[in-house]
mmCIF file of C-alpha atoms and ligand atoms in Angstrom:
data_model
loop_
_atom_site.group_PDB
_atom_site.id
_atom_site.type_symbol
_atom_site.label_atom_id
_atom_site.label_comp_id
_atom_site.label_asym_id
_atom_site.label_seq_id
_atom_site.Cartn_x
_atom_site.Cartn_y
_atom_site.Cartn_z
ATOM 1 C CA MET A 1 30.199 7.458 30.220
ATOM 2 C CA ARG A 2 30.305 6.443 26.805
ATOM 3 C CA LYS A 3 26.647 4.417 25.852
ATOM 4 C CA GLN A 4 26.456 1.514 27.077
ATOM 5 C CA ILE A 5 24.076 -0.510 24.524
ATOM 6 C CA ALA A 6 22.728 -3.895 24.269
ATOM 7 C CA ALA A 7 20.933 -4.697 20.517
ATOM 8 C CA ALA A 8 19.470 -7.510 19.418
ATOM 9 C CA ASN A 9 20.211 -8.750 15.869
ATOM 10 C CA TRP A 10 16.689 -11.383 14.759
ATOM 11 C CA LYS A 11 18.462 -11.739 11.616
ATOM 12 C CA MET A 12 16.615 -13.372 9.549
ATOM 13 C CA ASN A 13 14.055 -15.036 12.149
ATOM 14 C CA LEU A 14 10.732 -14.831 13.356
ATOM 15 C CA THR A 15 7.087 -13.339 11.399
ATOM 16 C CA LEU A 16 5.203 -10.514 12.436
ATOM 17 C CA THR A 17 3.551 -11.764 15.380
ATOM 18 C CA GLN A 18 6.597 -12.952 16.858
ATOM 19 C CA GLY A 19 8.614 -10.674 16.073
ATOM 20 C CA GLU A 20 5.572 -8.396 18.742
ATOM 21 C CA GLN A 21 5.313 -10.660 20.902
ATOM 22 C CA LEU A 22 9.062 -10.455 21.580
ATOM 23 C CA LEU A 23 8.966 -7.010 21.094
ATOM 24 C CA ASP A 24 6.106 -6.447 24.025
ATOM 25 C CA THR A 25 8.140 -9.119 26.266
ATOM 26 C CA VAL A 26 11.520 -7.798 26.195
ATOM 27 C CA LEU A 27 9.842 -3.880 26.646
ATOM 28 C CA ALA A 28 7.447 -5.601 29.549
ATOM 29 C CA LYS A 29 10.484 -6.888 31.434
ATOM 30 C CA HIS A 30 13.930 -5.042 31.319
ATOM 31 C CA HIS A 31 14.802 -2.947 33.823
ATOM 32 C CA ALA A 32 14.445 1.095 33.435
ATOM 33 C CA LEU A 33 17.628 2.118 31.266
ATOM 34 C CA THR A 34 19.552 4.862 33.333
ATOM 35 C CA THR A 35 20.550 7.963 30.502
ATOM 36 C CA ASP A 36 23.624 6.414 29.883
ATOM 37 C CA GLN A 37 22.036 3.068 28.686
ATOM 38 C CA GLN A 38 20.415 1.985 25.109
ATOM 39 C CA VAL A 39 18.685 -0.890 23.710
ATOM 40 C CA VAL A 40 18.441 -0.949 19.819
ATOM 41 C CA PHE A 41 15.932 -3.480 18.085
ATOM 42 C CA ALA A 42 17.589 -4.627 14.740
ATOM 43 C CA VAL A 43 14.953 -6.066 13.506
ATOM 44 C CA PRO A 44 13.905 -7.706 9.119
ATOM 45 C CA PHE A 45 13.393 -4.437 6.394
ATOM 46 C CA PRO A 46 9.385 -5.906 6.501
ATOM 47 C CA TYR A 47 9.164 -4.777 10.183
ATOM 48 C CA LEU A 48 10.829 -1.644 10.503
ATOM 49 C CA GLN A 49 7.679 0.832 10.704
ATOM 50 C CA ALA A 50 5.323 -1.641 13.104
ATOM 51 C CA ALA A 51 9.187 -1.497 15.780
ATOM 52 C CA GLN A 52 8.936 1.473 15.833
ATOM 53 C CA GLN A 53 5.618 1.414 16.604
ATOM 54 C CA LYS A 54 6.094 -0.718 19.665
ATOM 55 C CA VAL A 55 9.307 1.172 21.172
ATOM 56 C CA ALA A 56 7.515 4.849 20.004
ATOM 57 C CA GLY A 57 8.158 7.352 23.218
ATOM 58 C CA ARG A 58 10.205 4.980 24.869
ATOM 59 C CA GLU A 59 13.990 7.395 25.594
ATOM 60 C CA ASN A 60 17.051 5.396 25.071
ATOM 61 C CA VAL A 61 15.097 1.996 22.728
ATOM 62 C CA PHE A 62 15.094 2.304 18.906
ATOM 63 C CA VAL A 63 15.120 0.308 16.004
ATOM 64 C CA ALA A 64 17.810 -0.329 13.379
ATOM 65 C CA ALA A 65 17.354 -2.101 9.999
ATOM 66 C CA GLN A 66 20.144 -5.275 9.779
ATOM 67 C CA ASN A 67 21.408 -3.907 6.384
ATOM 68 C CA CYS A 68 21.133 -0.240 3.421
ATOM 69 C CA TYR A 69 22.184 0.389 0.303
ATOM 70 C CA SER A 70 25.168 2.573 -0.436
ATOM 71 C CA LYS A 71 23.292 4.465 -3.303
ATOM 72 C CA LYS A 72 20.140 6.573 -2.310
ATOM 73 C CA SER A 73 18.538 5.820 -4.553
ATOM 74 C CA GLY A 74 17.427 3.937 -8.217
ATOM 75 C CA ALA A 75 17.163 1.433 -10.161
ATOM 76 C CA TYR A 76 18.665 -0.745 -7.176
ATOM 77 C CA THR A 77 15.839 -3.661 -7.186
ATOM 78 C CA GLY A 78 15.632 -5.096 -3.991
ATOM 79 C CA GLU A 79 18.084 -2.750 -1.976
ATOM 80 C CA VAL A 80 16.672 0.335 0.067
ATOM 81 C CA SER A 81 18.004 3.614 0.714
ATOM 82 C CA VAL A 82 19.030 5.363 3.309
ATOM 83 C CA GLU A 83 16.689 7.728 3.058
ATOM 84 C CA MET A 84 13.363 5.064 3.001
ATOM 85 C CA LEU A 85 14.841 3.865 6.466
ATOM 86 C CA GLN A 86 15.380 7.766 7.799
ATOM 87 C CA SER A 87 11.458 8.364 6.626
ATOM 88 C CA LEU A 88 9.953 6.110 8.401
ATOM 89 C CA GLY A 89 11.884 7.401 11.422
ATOM 90 C CA VAL A 90 14.671 5.032 12.424
ATOM 91 C CA GLN A 91 18.079 6.077 13.480
ATOM 92 C CA VAL A 92 20.274 3.043 13.289
ATOM 93 C CA ALA A 93 21.948 0.688 10.313
ATOM 94 C CA VAL A 94 24.025 -1.923 10.725
ATOM 95 C CA ILE A 95 25.866 -2.390 8.348
ATOM 96 C CA GLY A 96 29.263 -5.362 7.317
ATOM 97 C CA HIS A 97 27.632 -8.473 9.572
ATOM 98 C CA SER A 98 30.114 -10.920 8.481
ATOM 99 C CA GLU A 99 27.143 -12.797 7.431
ATOM 100 C CA ARG A 100 26.902 -9.801 4.480
ATOM 101 C CA ARG A 101 30.414 -9.654 3.740
ATOM 102 C CA GLU A 102 30.823 -13.661 3.644
ATOM 103 C CA TYR A 103 27.135 -14.275 1.644
ATOM 104 C CA PHE A 104 26.496 -11.141 -0.177
ATOM 105 C CA ASN A 105 30.831 -10.281 -0.918
ATOM 106 C CA GLU A 106 30.899 -6.719 1.222
ATOM 107 C CA SER A 107 34.334 -5.159 1.288
ATOM 108 C CA ASN A 108 35.500 -2.784 2.879
ATOM 109 C CA ARG A 109 35.709 -0.115 0.903
ATOM 110 C CA PHE A 110 31.858 -1.527 -0.334
ATOM 111 C CA LEU A 111 30.844 -1.203 3.762
ATOM 112 C CA ALA A 112 32.631 2.539 3.832
ATOM 113 C CA GLU A 113 30.565 3.528 0.871
ATOM 114 C CA LYS A 114 27.283 2.522 3.292
ATOM 115 C CA ILE A 115 28.377 4.866 6.480
ATOM 116 C CA ASN A 116 29.120 7.490 4.156
ATOM 117 C CA ILE A 117 25.688 7.382 3.258
ATOM 118 C CA CYS A 118 24.105 6.396 6.761
ATOM 119 C CA LEU A 119 25.751 9.539 7.961
ATOM 120 C CA GLU A 120 24.861 11.794 5.785
ATOM 121 C CA TYR A 121 21.052 11.189 6.430
ATOM 122 C CA SER A 122 22.322 11.268 10.066
ATOM 123 C CA ILE A 123 21.561 7.167 10.233
ATOM 124 C CA THR A 124 23.947 5.287 13.282
ATOM 125 C CA PRO A 125 26.366 2.928 12.255
ATOM 126 C CA ILE A 126 26.863 -0.545 13.584
ATOM 127 C CA PHE A 127 29.793 -1.507 11.837
ATOM 128 C CA CYS A 128 30.650 -5.165 12.546
ATOM 129 C CA CYS A 129 34.410 -5.602 12.377
ATOM 130 C CA GLY A 130 35.997 -9.957 13.828
ATOM 131 C CA GLU A 131 37.992 -11.664 12.225
ATOM 132 C CA PRO A 132 37.549 -15.604 10.874
ATOM 133 C CA LEU A 133 39.133 -18.574 12.406
ATOM 134 C CA GLN A 134 42.047 -18.750 10.559
ATOM 135 C CA ILE A 135 43.745 -15.641 11.470
ATOM 136 C CA ARG A 136 42.901 -16.236 15.233
ATOM 137 C CA GLU A 137 44.813 -19.034 14.696
ATOM 138 C CA ALA A 138 47.599 -17.405 13.370
ATOM 139 C CA ILE A 139 47.506 -15.077 15.793
ATOM 140 C CA MET A 140 46.739 -11.752 12.982
ATOM 141 C CA GLN A 141 43.660 -10.372 14.371
ATOM 142 C CA ASN A 142 44.630 -7.417 15.677
ATOM 143 C CA GLU A 143 46.528 -6.519 11.784
ATOM 144 C CA PHE A 144 43.257 -7.942 10.244
ATOM 145 C CA VAL A 145 40.601 -6.205 12.550
ATOM 146 C CA LYS A 146 43.128 -2.721 12.271
ATOM 147 C CA ASN A 147 42.710 -2.875 8.181
ATOM 148 C CA GLN A 148 38.498 -3.847 7.660
ATOM 149 C CA MET A 149 39.218 -0.456 10.364
ATOM 150 C CA GLU A 150 41.289 1.420 8.431
ATOM 151 C CA GLU A 151 39.888 0.736 4.440
ATOM 152 C CA SER A 152 35.931 1.040 5.938
ATOM 153 C CA LEU A 153 36.481 3.900 8.439
ATOM 154 C CA PHE A 154 39.257 5.501 8.637
ATOM 155 C CA HIS A 155 38.608 8.513 6.481
ATOM 156 C CA LEU A 156 35.860 10.477 8.665
ATOM 157 C CA SER A 157 37.011 13.013 10.338
ATOM 158 C CA ALA A 158 37.022 12.971 13.736
ATOM 159 C CA GLU A 159 33.160 14.549 14.618
ATOM 160 C CA GLN A 160 31.898 11.816 12.146
ATOM 161 C CA ILE A 161 34.417 8.909 13.552
ATOM 162 C CA LYS A 162 32.923 9.446 17.147
ATOM 163 C CA LYS A 163 28.347 9.545 15.414
ATOM 164 C CA LEU A 164 29.089 5.244 15.667
ATOM 165 C CA VAL A 165 29.075 2.410 17.389
ATOM 166 C CA ILE A 166 31.517 -0.256 16.456
ATOM 167 C CA ALA A 167 30.833 -4.052 17.198
ATOM 168 C CA TYR A 168 33.757 -6.316 17.592
ATOM 169 C CA GLU A 169 32.794 -9.556 16.166
ATOM 170 C CA PRO A 170 34.516 -12.788 15.845
ATOM 171 C CA ILE A 171 33.675 -14.439 13.449
ATOM 172 C CA TRP A 172 34.697 -17.860 14.926
ATOM 173 C CA ALA A 173 31.826 -17.213 17.713
ATOM 174 C CA ILE A 174 28.817 -15.547 15.951
ATOM 175 C CA GLY A 175 26.251 -18.734 16.084
ATOM 176 C CA THR A 176 29.013 -20.756 17.134
ATOM 177 C CA GLY A 177 27.843 -21.222 20.960
ATOM 178 C CA LYS A 178 32.051 -20.818 21.557
ATOM 179 C CA THR A 179 32.234 -17.424 22.612
ATOM 180 C CA ALA A 180 35.731 -15.351 23.374
ATOM 181 C CA THR A 181 36.687 -15.387 27.075
ATOM 182 C CA SER A 182 35.813 -12.458 28.554
ATOM 183 C CA GLU A 183 40.274 -11.697 28.105
ATOM 184 C CA GLN A 184 40.338 -12.205 24.609
ATOM 185 C CA ALA A 185 37.050 -9.445 23.719
ATOM 186 C CA GLN A 186 38.785 -7.089 26.443
ATOM 187 C CA ASP A 187 42.136 -7.559 24.790
ATOM 188 C CA MET A 188 40.824 -6.739 21.368
ATOM 189 C CA GLN A 189 38.626 -3.600 22.213
ATOM 190 C CA ALA A 190 41.586 -1.904 24.328
ATOM 191 C CA TYR A 191 43.882 -2.237 20.867
ATOM 192 C CA LEU A 192 40.791 -0.809 18.534
ATOM 193 C CA ARG A 193 39.989 1.932 21.293
ATOM 194 C CA ASN A 194 43.962 2.702 20.960
ATOM 195 C CA VAL A 195 43.979 2.099 17.395
ATOM 196 C CA LEU A 196 41.232 4.505 17.623
ATOM 197 C CA ALA A 197 43.462 6.925 19.679
ATOM 198 C CA ASP A 198 46.265 6.759 17.567
ATOM 199 C CA LYS A 199 45.087 7.946 14.993
ATOM 200 C CA TYR A 200 41.628 10.648 16.452
ATOM 201 C CA GLY A 201 43.014 11.222 19.540
ATOM 202 C CA ASP A 202 42.129 10.128 23.445
ATOM 203 C CA ALA A 203 39.571 11.657 24.014
ATOM 204 C CA VAL A 204 37.469 10.979 20.591
ATOM 205 C CA ALA A 205 38.440 7.205 21.504
ATOM 206 C CA GLU A 206 37.026 7.033 25.054
ATOM 207 C CA LYS A 207 33.701 7.725 23.432
ATOM 208 C CA ILE A 208 33.099 5.360 21.384
ATOM 209 C CA SER A 209 30.330 3.056 22.233
ATOM 210 C CA ILE A 210 32.571 -1.017 20.661
ATOM 211 C CA LEU A 211 30.043 -3.333 21.328
ATOM 212 C CA TYR A 212 31.338 -7.689 21.776
ATOM 213 C CA GLY A 213 29.268 -10.105 19.640
ATOM 214 C CA GLY A 214 29.561 -13.448 19.481
ATOM 215 C CA SER A 215 27.925 -16.005 22.132
ATOM 216 C CA VAL A 216 26.703 -13.767 24.066
ATOM 217 C CA LYS A 217 23.822 -14.958 26.466
ATOM 218 C CA ALA A 218 22.169 -13.935 29.531
ATOM 219 C CA ASN A 219 24.766 -16.266 31.446
ATOM 220 C CA ASN A 220 27.529 -14.537 30.346
ATOM 221 C CA ALA A 221 26.651 -11.110 29.901
ATOM 222 C CA ASN A 222 27.811 -9.740 33.190
ATOM 223 C CA GLU A 223 31.177 -10.737 32.153
ATOM 224 C CA LEU A 224 32.006 -9.850 29.129
ATOM 225 C CA PHE A 225 29.656 -6.599 29.771
ATOM 226 C CA SER A 226 32.165 -6.195 33.137
ATOM 227 C CA GLN A 227 35.378 -5.498 30.933
ATOM 228 C CA ARG A 228 36.187 -1.907 30.667
ATOM 229 C CA ASP A 229 35.857 -1.455 27.173
ATOM 230 C CA VAL A 230 33.237 -3.675 25.931
ATOM 231 C CA ASP A 231 30.215 -1.300 26.028
ATOM 232 C CA GLY A 232 27.674 -3.854 25.570
ATOM 233 C CA GLY A 233 26.745 -6.883 22.758
ATOM 234 C CA LEU A 234 25.289 -7.022 19.914
ATOM 235 C CA VAL A 235 23.924 -11.221 20.184
ATOM 236 C CA GLY A 236 22.092 -12.883 17.509
ATOM 237 C CA GLY A 237 20.353 -16.160 19.046
ATOM 238 C CA ALA A 238 19.988 -15.079 22.289
ATOM 239 C CA SER A 239 17.460 -11.722 21.233
ATOM 240 C CA ILE A 240 15.395 -13.685 19.743
ATOM 241 C CA ILE A 241 14.479 -15.484 23.193
ATOM 242 C CA ALA A 242 13.207 -12.524 25.644
ATOM 243 C CA ASP A 243 13.584 -14.537 28.797
ATOM 244 C CA GLU A 244 17.637 -14.192 27.843
ATOM 245 C CA PHE A 245 17.534 -10.987 25.996
ATOM 246 C CA VAL A 246 15.792 -9.495 28.934
ATOM 247 C CA ALA A 247 19.296 -10.704 31.095
ATOM 248 C CA ILE A 248 20.746 -9.540 29.082
ATOM 249 C CA ILE A 249 20.052 -5.560 28.979
ATOM 250 C CA ASN A 250 20.037 -5.287 32.441
ATOM 251 C CA ALA A 251 23.416 -7.252 32.358
ATOM 252 C CA LEU A 252 24.953 -3.351 31.669
ATOM 253 C CA LYS A 253 27.190 -1.750 33.409
HETATM 254 C C1 LIG B 301 25.454 -11.632 15.734
HETATM 255 O O1 LIG B 301 25.679 -12.143 14.836
HETATM 256 O O2 LIG B 301 26.173 -9.986 15.684
HETATM 257 C C2 LIG B 301 25.907 -12.840 16.771
HETATM 258 C C3 LIG B 301 27.017 -12.365 17.167
HETATM 259 O O3 LIG B 301 25.255 -13.599 16.822
HETATM 260 P P1 LIG B 301 25.162 -14.716 17.534
HETATM 261 O O4 LIG B 301 25.135 -13.771 19.055
HETATM 262 O O5 LIG B 301 24.007 -15.943 17.262
HETATM 263 O O6 LIG B 301 26.716 -15.184 18.050
#
């Protein structure tokens, strides 16, 4: 079975002390994970090391960066390299979140470079894709998201793409309280798995975890995660409320 994943995206929230308390509470309260389940905490860069220490020794619990730069090293003031992440023991990075695309102009082609460097350094990218509201209203969402995948991912080999996690996050559902229905999530995610199967074959497509993101909460996680092609969630707002995120972890298939 492919991995079922509850990934927290804290975004630019919480102080170090608040973050540590949140981690302590969530880690103390969630159900034991099966071998097919994983929990990921994408925390701000300055907290990576502290978070790594908190999860140390826990099976299937990972700390992630929320971003990384596309170059190995050099004169890129303010940026963080995958080598730096690796030196902290970080194994996962969120790539192409819609907030990065929108506020920092990250293009599909630029994200392809980030994906490449993550894979080169054995960091698992959680690749985010998803359409804005106007595209959904024009019923062009399939073409839009397929294009994001083609431009950022389809240069990869089958062996490489199997190492990715994909997060489908319709932009109109992020931080808005407006969740996609479980049917909308399932339809798109089944479509994305088909797109992957057409390019890489069924066996590869079946191995890739596809998460849903967009106002996942304790009260809708069960319904969303019960869908065949929804392998868990990338969670923003609800991931910084301990009881909410615990319930979301406990809703994993
Ligand atoms: C996100 O940050 O990826 C996200 C889906 O946010 P929210 O859960 O708040 O919609």
